[in-house]
Tab-separated table of C-alpha atoms and ligand atoms in Angstrom:
chain	number	residue	atom	x	y	z
A	1	MET	CA	-30.229	-57.162	-41.858
A	2	VAL	CA	-31.708	-61.209	-41.792
A	3	ARG	CA	-34.583	-60.760	-39.480
A	4	PRO	CA	-34.204	-63.121	-36.560
A	5	ARG	CA	-36.472	-66.653	-36.177
A	6	GLY	CA	-37.848	-68.661	-33.581
A	7	GLY	CA	-37.733	-72.425	-32.910
A	8	ILE	CA	-39.614	-74.423	-30.912
A	9	ASP	CA	-38.455	-78.340	-30.158
A	10	LEU	CA	-42.039	-80.442	-29.028
A	11	GLY	CA	-41.138	-82.846	-26.641
A	12	GLY	CA	-42.696	-85.124	-24.609
A	13	THR	CA	-41.667	-83.506	-20.994
A	14	LYS	CA	-40.477	-79.881	-22.038
A	15	ILE	CA	-41.422	-77.611	-24.753
A	16	GLN	CA	-37.820	-75.841	-25.513
A	17	ALA	CA	-38.389	-72.503	-27.470
A	18	VAL	CA	-35.246	-70.001	-28.756
A	19	VAL	CA	-35.037	-67.141	-30.795
A	20	VAL	CA	-32.274	-66.894	-33.333
A	21	ASP	CA	-30.261	-64.486	-35.523
A	22	GLY	CA	-29.324	-64.782	-38.964
A	23	ASP	CA	-26.372	-66.676	-37.953
A	24	SER	CA	-28.574	-68.935	-35.922
A	25	SER	CA	-26.628	-67.487	-32.515
A	26	VAL	CA	-29.066	-67.751	-29.949
A	27	LEU	CA	-30.941	-64.420	-28.703
A	28	GLY	CA	-33.212	-65.895	-25.961
A	29	GLN	CA	-34.452	-68.891	-24.861
A	30	ALA	CA	-37.626	-70.302	-22.595
A	31	ARG	CA	-38.265	-73.707	-21.403
A	32	HIS	CA	-41.775	-75.062	-20.181
A	33	PRO	CA	-43.119	-78.222	-19.306
A	34	THR	CA	-45.286	-79.853	-21.636
A	35	PRO	CA	-48.723	-80.095	-20.430
A	36	THR	CA	-50.117	-83.808	-19.578
A	37	SER	CA	-53.909	-82.936	-20.199
A	38	GLY	CA	-56.063	-80.563	-22.357
A	39	GLY	CA	-54.905	-82.273	-25.425
A	40	PRO	CA	-53.163	-80.685	-28.575
A	41	ALA	CA	-54.485	-77.143	-28.127
A	42	GLU	CA	-53.197	-77.090	-24.616
A	43	VAL	CA	-49.865	-77.906	-26.019
A	44	ALA	CA	-50.210	-75.190	-28.422
A	45	ALA	CA	-50.790	-72.352	-26.275
A	46	ALA	CA	-47.883	-73.846	-23.914
A	47	MET	CA	-45.781	-73.985	-27.199
A	48	ALA	CA	-46.556	-70.134	-27.920
A	49	ALA	CA	-46.056	-69.078	-24.582
A	50	ALA	CA	-42.726	-70.580	-24.730
A	51	LEU	CA	-42.094	-68.787	-27.704
A	52	ARG	CA	-43.120	-65.383	-26.319
A	53	GLU	CA	-41.012	-65.569	-23.289
A	54	ALA	CA	-38.045	-66.765	-25.676
A	55	ALA	CA	-38.624	-63.483	-27.734
A	56	ALA	CA	-39.173	-61.104	-24.684
A	57	ALA	CA	-35.650	-62.581	-23.719
A	58	ALA	CA	-34.421	-61.126	-27.099
A	59	ALA	CA	-36.223	-58.003	-26.450
A	60	LEU	CA	-38.443	-58.887	-29.671
A	61	GLU	CA	-42.077	-59.430	-30.085
A	62	PRO	CA	-42.923	-62.522	-32.043
A	63	GLN	CA	-44.721	-60.385	-34.839
A	64	ALA	CA	-41.077	-59.151	-35.679
A	65	LEU	CA	-39.761	-62.749	-36.428
A	66	ALA	CA	-39.401	-63.560	-39.887
A	67	GLY	CA	-40.867	-66.899	-39.086
A	68	VAL	CA	-41.200	-70.026	-36.808
A	69	GLY	CA	-39.847	-73.438	-37.379
A	70	VAL	CA	-41.228	-76.375	-35.137
A	71	GLY	CA	-39.700	-79.877	-34.717
A	72	SER	CA	-42.646	-82.183	-33.448
A	73	PRO	CA	-42.726	-86.071	-32.718
A	74	GLY	CA	-45.630	-87.648	-34.497
A	75	ALA	CA	-46.844	-87.856	-38.406
A	76	ILE	CA	-45.832	-84.464	-39.735
A	77	ASP	CA	-47.383	-82.929	-42.977
A	78	ALA	CA	-45.170	-79.860	-43.737
A	79	ASP	CA	-47.683	-78.488	-46.740
A	80	ALA	CA	-50.958	-79.062	-44.543
A	81	GLY	CA	-49.496	-77.618	-41.455
A	82	THR	CA	-50.651	-80.612	-39.235
A	83	VAL	CA	-49.358	-83.162	-36.629
A	84	SER	CA	-50.808	-86.729	-36.179
A	85	GLY	CA	-50.794	-89.231	-33.948
A	86	ALA	CA	-48.025	-87.868	-31.734
A	87	ARG	CA	-48.579	-90.720	-29.304
A	88	ASN	CA	-46.152	-89.645	-26.375
A	89	LEU	CA	-48.147	-86.266	-26.170
A	90	HIS	CA	-51.285	-86.194	-24.133
A	91	GLY	CA	-54.612	-86.551	-26.009
A	92	TRP	CA	-53.129	-86.116	-29.634
A	93	THR	CA	-54.295	-89.374	-31.436
A	94	GLY	CA	-56.081	-87.648	-33.905
A	95	THR	CA	-54.510	-84.589	-36.780
A	96	PHE	CA	-53.831	-81.055	-35.393
A	97	ALA	CA	-53.835	-77.795	-37.565
A	98	LEU	CA	-50.378	-77.122	-35.460
A	99	ALA	CA	-48.829	-74.427	-37.823
A	100	ALA	CA	-52.129	-72.378	-38.387
A	101	THR	CA	-53.009	-72.434	-34.392
A	102	LEU	CA	-49.298	-71.419	-33.555
A	103	ALA	CA	-49.178	-68.844	-36.506
A	104	GLU	CA	-52.675	-67.110	-35.487
A	105	GLN	CA	-51.381	-66.954	-31.845
A	106	LEU	CA	-47.852	-65.924	-32.328
A	107	GLY	CA	-48.695	-63.539	-35.602
A	108	THR	CA	-45.488	-65.103	-37.687
A	109	PRO	CA	-45.531	-68.039	-40.127
A	110	VAL	CA	-44.803	-71.537	-39.035
A	111	ALA	CA	-43.358	-74.313	-40.714
A	112	LEU	CA	-43.205	-77.730	-39.166
A	113	GLY	CA	-40.324	-80.632	-39.408
A	114	ASN	CA	-39.671	-84.121	-37.728
A	115	ASP	CA	-38.293	-83.452	-34.303
A	116	VAL	CA	-35.585	-85.801	-34.726
A	117	GLN	CA	-34.857	-84.768	-38.367
A	118	VAL	CA	-34.528	-81.090	-37.620
A	119	ALA	CA	-31.993	-81.784	-34.602
A	120	THR	CA	-29.799	-84.266	-36.804
A	121	ASP	CA	-30.160	-81.529	-40.048
A	122	ALA	CA	-29.035	-78.633	-36.992
A	123	GLU	CA	-26.186	-81.082	-36.502
A	124	VAL	CA	-25.426	-81.009	-39.966
A	125	ALA	CA	-25.675	-77.077	-40.726
A	126	LEU	CA	-24.073	-75.708	-37.630
A	127	GLY	CA	-22.891	-78.997	-35.478
A	128	ALA	CA	-20.687	-81.643	-35.149
A	129	GLY	CA	-21.713	-83.291	-38.428
A	130	ARG	CA	-20.643	-79.962	-40.761
A	131	GLY	CA	-19.254	-81.132	-43.922
A	132	ALA	CA	-20.820	-84.455	-43.799
A	133	ARG	CA	-22.167	-85.624	-46.861
A	134	SER	CA	-23.927	-88.921	-45.019
A	135	LEU	CA	-24.320	-88.984	-41.408
A	136	LEU	CA	-26.860	-90.947	-38.653
A	137	GLY	CA	-28.179	-88.705	-35.949
A	138	VAL	CA	-28.934	-90.882	-32.283
A	139	PHE	CA	-30.826	-89.095	-30.212
A	140	TRP	CA	-30.720	-91.227	-26.722
A	141	GLY	CA	-32.975	-89.972	-24.508
A	142	THR	CA	-36.846	-91.175	-23.444
A	143	GLY	CA	-36.643	-92.748	-26.487
A	144	VAL	CA	-33.930	-93.261	-28.896
A	145	GLY	CA	-34.467	-91.639	-32.390
A	146	GLY	CA	-32.721	-91.557	-35.372
A	147	GLY	CA	-31.910	-88.959	-38.084
A	148	ILE	CA	-30.577	-89.876	-41.392
A	149	VAL	CA	-28.547	-87.617	-43.982
A	150	LEU	CA	-27.467	-88.884	-47.314
A	151	ASP	CA	-25.553	-87.802	-49.992
A	152	GLY	CA	-26.239	-84.497	-48.431
A	153	LYS	CA	-29.917	-84.655	-48.114
A	154	PRO	CA	-32.233	-85.661	-45.181
A	155	TRP	CA	-33.634	-89.348	-45.943
A	156	LEU	CA	-37.546	-89.486	-44.580
A	157	GLY	CA	-38.160	-92.603	-46.463
A	158	ARG	CA	-42.073	-92.581	-46.707
A	159	GLY	CA	-42.006	-90.028	-43.661
A	160	ALA	CA	-41.161	-92.654	-40.927
A	161	ALA	CA	-37.405	-93.175	-41.583
A	162	GLY	CA	-34.781	-92.850	-38.919
A	163	GLU	CA	-36.477	-95.461	-36.120
A	164	ILE	CA	-33.293	-96.309	-34.756
A	165	GLY	CA	-34.456	-97.043	-31.748
A	166	HIS	CA	-36.756	-99.784	-33.152
A	167	MET	CA	-33.788	-101.703	-34.631
A	168	VAL	CA	-33.885	-105.370	-33.547
A	169	VAL	CA	-30.887	-105.889	-30.837
A	170	LYS	CA	-32.296	-109.407	-29.484
A	171	ARG	CA	-34.958	-111.564	-31.001
A	172	ASP	CA	-37.780	-112.283	-28.518
A	173	GLY	CA	-35.996	-109.783	-26.036
A	174	ARG	CA	-37.420	-107.521	-23.742
A	175	ARG	CA	-40.518	-105.424	-24.076
A	176	CYS	CA	-40.106	-102.000	-25.745
A	177	PRO	CA	-42.410	-99.282	-25.066
A	178	CYS	CA	-43.744	-99.611	-28.952
A	179	GLY	CA	-45.181	-102.711	-27.959
A	180	ARG	CA	-42.699	-104.696	-29.634
A	181	ARG	CA	-39.387	-106.761	-28.356
A	182	GLY	CA	-36.102	-106.636	-28.598
A	183	CYS	CA	-35.841	-103.297	-30.072
A	184	MET	CA	-33.068	-101.026	-29.027
A	185	GLU	CA	-34.776	-98.698	-27.271
A	186	ALA	CA	-36.123	-101.385	-24.732
A	187	TYR	CA	-32.702	-101.462	-23.655
A	188	ALA	CA	-31.756	-98.098	-24.022
A	189	GLY	CA	-34.421	-95.581	-23.534
A	190	ARG	CA	-34.985	-93.968	-20.661
A	191	ALA	CA	-38.676	-94.735	-20.484
A	192	ALA	CA	-37.667	-98.272	-20.612
A	193	MET	CA	-34.748	-98.637	-18.409
A	194	GLU	CA	-37.171	-96.442	-15.381
A	195	ALA	CA	-39.395	-99.269	-16.207
A	196	ARG	CA	-36.977	-101.796	-15.716
A	197	ALA	CA	-35.621	-100.457	-12.867
A	198	ARG	CA	-38.969	-99.926	-11.104
A	199	GLU	CA	-39.602	-103.599	-11.792
A	200	ARG	CA	-36.332	-104.694	-10.408
A	201	HIS	CA	-36.692	-102.426	-7.368
A	202	ALA	CA	-40.526	-103.861	-6.646
A	203	GLY	CA	-38.773	-107.214	-6.711
A	204	GLY	CA	-36.306	-106.244	-3.612
A	205	HIS	CA	-33.486	-105.069	-5.832
A	206	LYS	CA	-31.306	-102.211	-3.894
A	207	THR	CA	-31.005	-99.425	-5.522
A	208	ALA	CA	-30.042	-95.443	-4.805
A	209	LEU	CA	-32.322	-94.575	-7.918
A	210	PHE	CA	-35.409	-93.955	-6.392
A	211	LYS	CA	-34.063	-92.289	-3.198
A	212	LEU	CA	-31.966	-89.612	-5.502
A	213	MET	CA	-34.997	-89.402	-7.308
A	214	GLU	CA	-37.226	-88.313	-4.597
A	215	HIS	CA	-34.377	-86.238	-3.071
A	216	HIS	CA	-34.184	-84.198	-5.949
A	217	GLY	CA	-37.460	-83.298	-6.257
A	218	ARG	CA	-38.601	-85.635	-9.475
A	219	THR	CA	-41.201	-88.359	-10.476
A	220	ARG	CA	-39.051	-90.097	-13.042
A	221	LEU	CA	-35.689	-90.800	-13.303
A	222	THR	CA	-34.045	-88.102	-15.180
A	223	SER	CA	-30.886	-88.179	-17.110
A	224	GLY	CA	-29.210	-86.277	-14.195
A	225	ILE	CA	-30.558	-88.730	-11.697
A	226	TRP	CA	-28.961	-91.771	-13.746
A	227	ALA	CA	-25.573	-89.423	-13.659
A	228	ARG	CA	-25.882	-89.047	-9.985
A	229	ALA	CA	-26.361	-92.572	-9.558
A	230	LEU	CA	-23.686	-93.859	-11.547
A	231	GLU	CA	-21.573	-91.129	-9.495
A	232	HIS	CA	-22.392	-93.378	-6.423
A	233	GLY	CA	-21.449	-96.580	-7.910
A	234	ASP	CA	-25.302	-97.922	-7.894
A	235	GLN	CA	-25.125	-101.193	-8.995
A	236	LEU	CA	-28.387	-101.544	-10.515
A	237	ALA	CA	-27.943	-98.216	-12.644
A	238	THR	CA	-24.708	-99.262	-13.648
A	239	GLU	CA	-26.061	-102.401	-14.879
A	240	LEU	CA	-28.718	-100.781	-16.931
A	241	ILE	CA	-26.358	-98.281	-18.328
A	242	ASP	CA	-23.969	-100.865	-19.365
A	243	GLU	CA	-26.600	-102.982	-21.112
A	244	ALA	CA	-28.044	-99.804	-22.709
A	245	VAL	CA	-24.768	-99.060	-23.949
A	246	ALA	CA	-24.388	-102.694	-25.504
A	247	ALA	CA	-27.606	-102.225	-27.074
A	248	LEU	CA	-26.799	-98.842	-28.597
A	249	GLY	CA	-23.252	-100.254	-29.692
A	250	ALA	CA	-25.064	-103.343	-31.453
A	251	GLY	CA	-27.994	-101.072	-33.108
A	252	ILE	CA	-25.699	-98.221	-34.310
A	253	ALA	CA	-23.185	-100.719	-36.001
A	254	SER	CA	-26.109	-102.392	-37.718
A	255	ALA	CA	-27.449	-99.520	-39.166
A	256	VAL	CA	-23.921	-98.121	-39.911
A	257	ASN	CA	-23.312	-101.636	-42.268
A	258	LEU	CA	-26.284	-100.805	-43.854
A	259	LEU	CA	-25.647	-97.117	-44.793
A	260	ASP	CA	-21.770	-96.692	-44.528
A	261	CYS	CA	-22.018	-93.000	-43.107
A	262	GLU	CA	-18.968	-91.233	-42.338
A	263	VAL	CA	-20.414	-89.848	-39.100
A	264	VAL	CA	-22.481	-90.777	-36.211
A	265	VAL	CA	-23.706	-87.917	-33.675
A	266	ILE	CA	-24.780	-88.755	-30.068
A	267	GLY	CA	-27.156	-86.505	-28.672
A	268	GLY	CA	-30.194	-86.531	-26.854
A	269	GLY	CA	-30.966	-86.068	-23.163
A	270	LEU	CA	-28.905	-88.572	-21.950
A	271	GLY	CA	-26.182	-88.619	-24.538
A	272	VAL	CA	-25.660	-84.815	-24.403
A	273	ARG	CA	-25.540	-85.380	-20.263
A	274	PHE	CA	-23.191	-88.157	-20.188
A	275	GLY	CA	-21.084	-86.487	-22.866
A	276	GLU	CA	-17.675	-87.588	-24.377
A	277	PRO	CA	-16.804	-90.432	-22.256
A	278	TYR	CA	-20.151	-92.410	-22.949
A	279	VAL	CA	-19.417	-91.479	-26.862
A	280	GLU	CA	-16.148	-93.258	-26.347
A	281	ARG	CA	-17.982	-96.432	-25.113
A	282	ILE	CA	-20.381	-96.101	-27.477
A	283	ARG	CA	-17.632	-96.102	-30.445
A	284	ALA	CA	-16.169	-99.374	-28.564
A	285	ALA	CA	-19.386	-100.857	-28.199
A	286	MET	CA	-20.076	-100.819	-32.004
A	287	LEU	CA	-16.612	-102.102	-33.064
A	288	PRO	CA	-17.083	-105.813	-32.412
A	289	HIS	CA	-20.353	-105.475	-34.669
A	290	LEU	CA	-19.040	-103.416	-37.621
A	291	PHE	CA	-18.701	-105.421	-40.826
A	292	VAL	CA	-15.655	-103.140	-42.305
A	293	ASP	CA	-13.888	-102.223	-38.647
A	294	GLU	CA	-10.695	-101.179	-39.997
A	295	ARG	CA	-12.719	-97.919	-41.219
A	296	PRO	CA	-15.385	-97.479	-38.731
A	297	PRO	CA	-17.505	-93.861	-38.843
A	298	ASP	CA	-16.379	-91.009	-37.148
A	299	VAL	CA	-18.799	-91.140	-33.842
A	300	ARG	CA	-19.000	-87.163	-32.208
A	301	LEU	CA	-20.812	-85.906	-29.759
A	302	ALA	CA	-23.941	-83.757	-30.429
A	303	ALA	CA	-22.369	-80.012	-30.526
A	304	LEU	CA	-25.498	-77.957	-30.099
A	305	GLY	CA	-26.460	-79.799	-26.684
A	306	ASP	CA	-30.048	-79.405	-25.496
A	307	LEU	CA	-31.188	-76.413	-27.693
A	308	GLY	CA	-30.153	-78.450	-31.075
A	309	GLY	CA	-33.811	-79.357	-31.530
A	310	ALA	CA	-35.060	-75.692	-31.001
A	311	ILE	CA	-32.157	-74.179	-33.231
A	312	GLY	CA	-32.568	-77.110	-35.788
A	313	ALA	CA	-36.449	-76.051	-36.107
A	314	ALA	CA	-35.554	-72.580	-36.503
A	315	LEU	CA	-33.957	-73.576	-39.588
A	316	LEU	CA	-37.034	-74.653	-41.149
A	317	ALA	CA	-38.228	-70.918	-40.652
A	318	ARG	CA	-35.320	-69.626	-43.081
B	1	ZN	ZN1	-39.689	-100.232	-30.201
């Protein structure tokens, strides 16, 4: 029997842990908020706690796992087991030995990978991209991440490939959280959209977004808050989401013009929340920008949903 494996998806707001069997079926899962103080050591402790909880839900001890894989933001050195410059995590500016720290706390080997790439690899191995030789994964959430598979293999470039969120869709355009201007993420990323909404709201523009946020006990405009505001026909939310879809269409189509991949998978918090109707909208928004428009790629919704990153991370532990 193949021993169960663990997977942890380390995000800017949440840590998702799973324990899966040999077929990658989920046996147990747990979700913890990502600590916003205490730096990498605190984050590692929360990751270990989430994994222990997922293992307990599967009636297992972490030591019984064949290993644990981690999908992390920042620059990953898989051989050294380190993560550097994970800027969306608190206090993570230097290099931290995440694999060794977690391995000691969990009593099982730990392997690291890039968060977006492992989610893409999971869709190729188990989800919407099964059978595709070339694929682009687009994870539409707080930011917009991308993962690339070419000729059946992940394409990491020199370690920083796939940053589709920073494709320029408008020269000298809106300010992006990365500090540059006109990136796709400046229009489509949830963080950028929230900043824009706050600016417009402060300028006197009416919107239900922040009332909904408070009503649901949130401090941020989550994917669910955006979805509710759209259901209410909120004008500002509709306008910002329309801009996001247009930016995604232009940016993804530009990437497809370069790579000519067979499949595009749309995932991420907003992508999964909005689902198939928005995959259809993105497909339509891409079309005018596709150079070879009589043969568009297959644009599909991520099949593994919210757990894709963690399930993909568990693949690293094989
Ligand atoms: Zn940018």
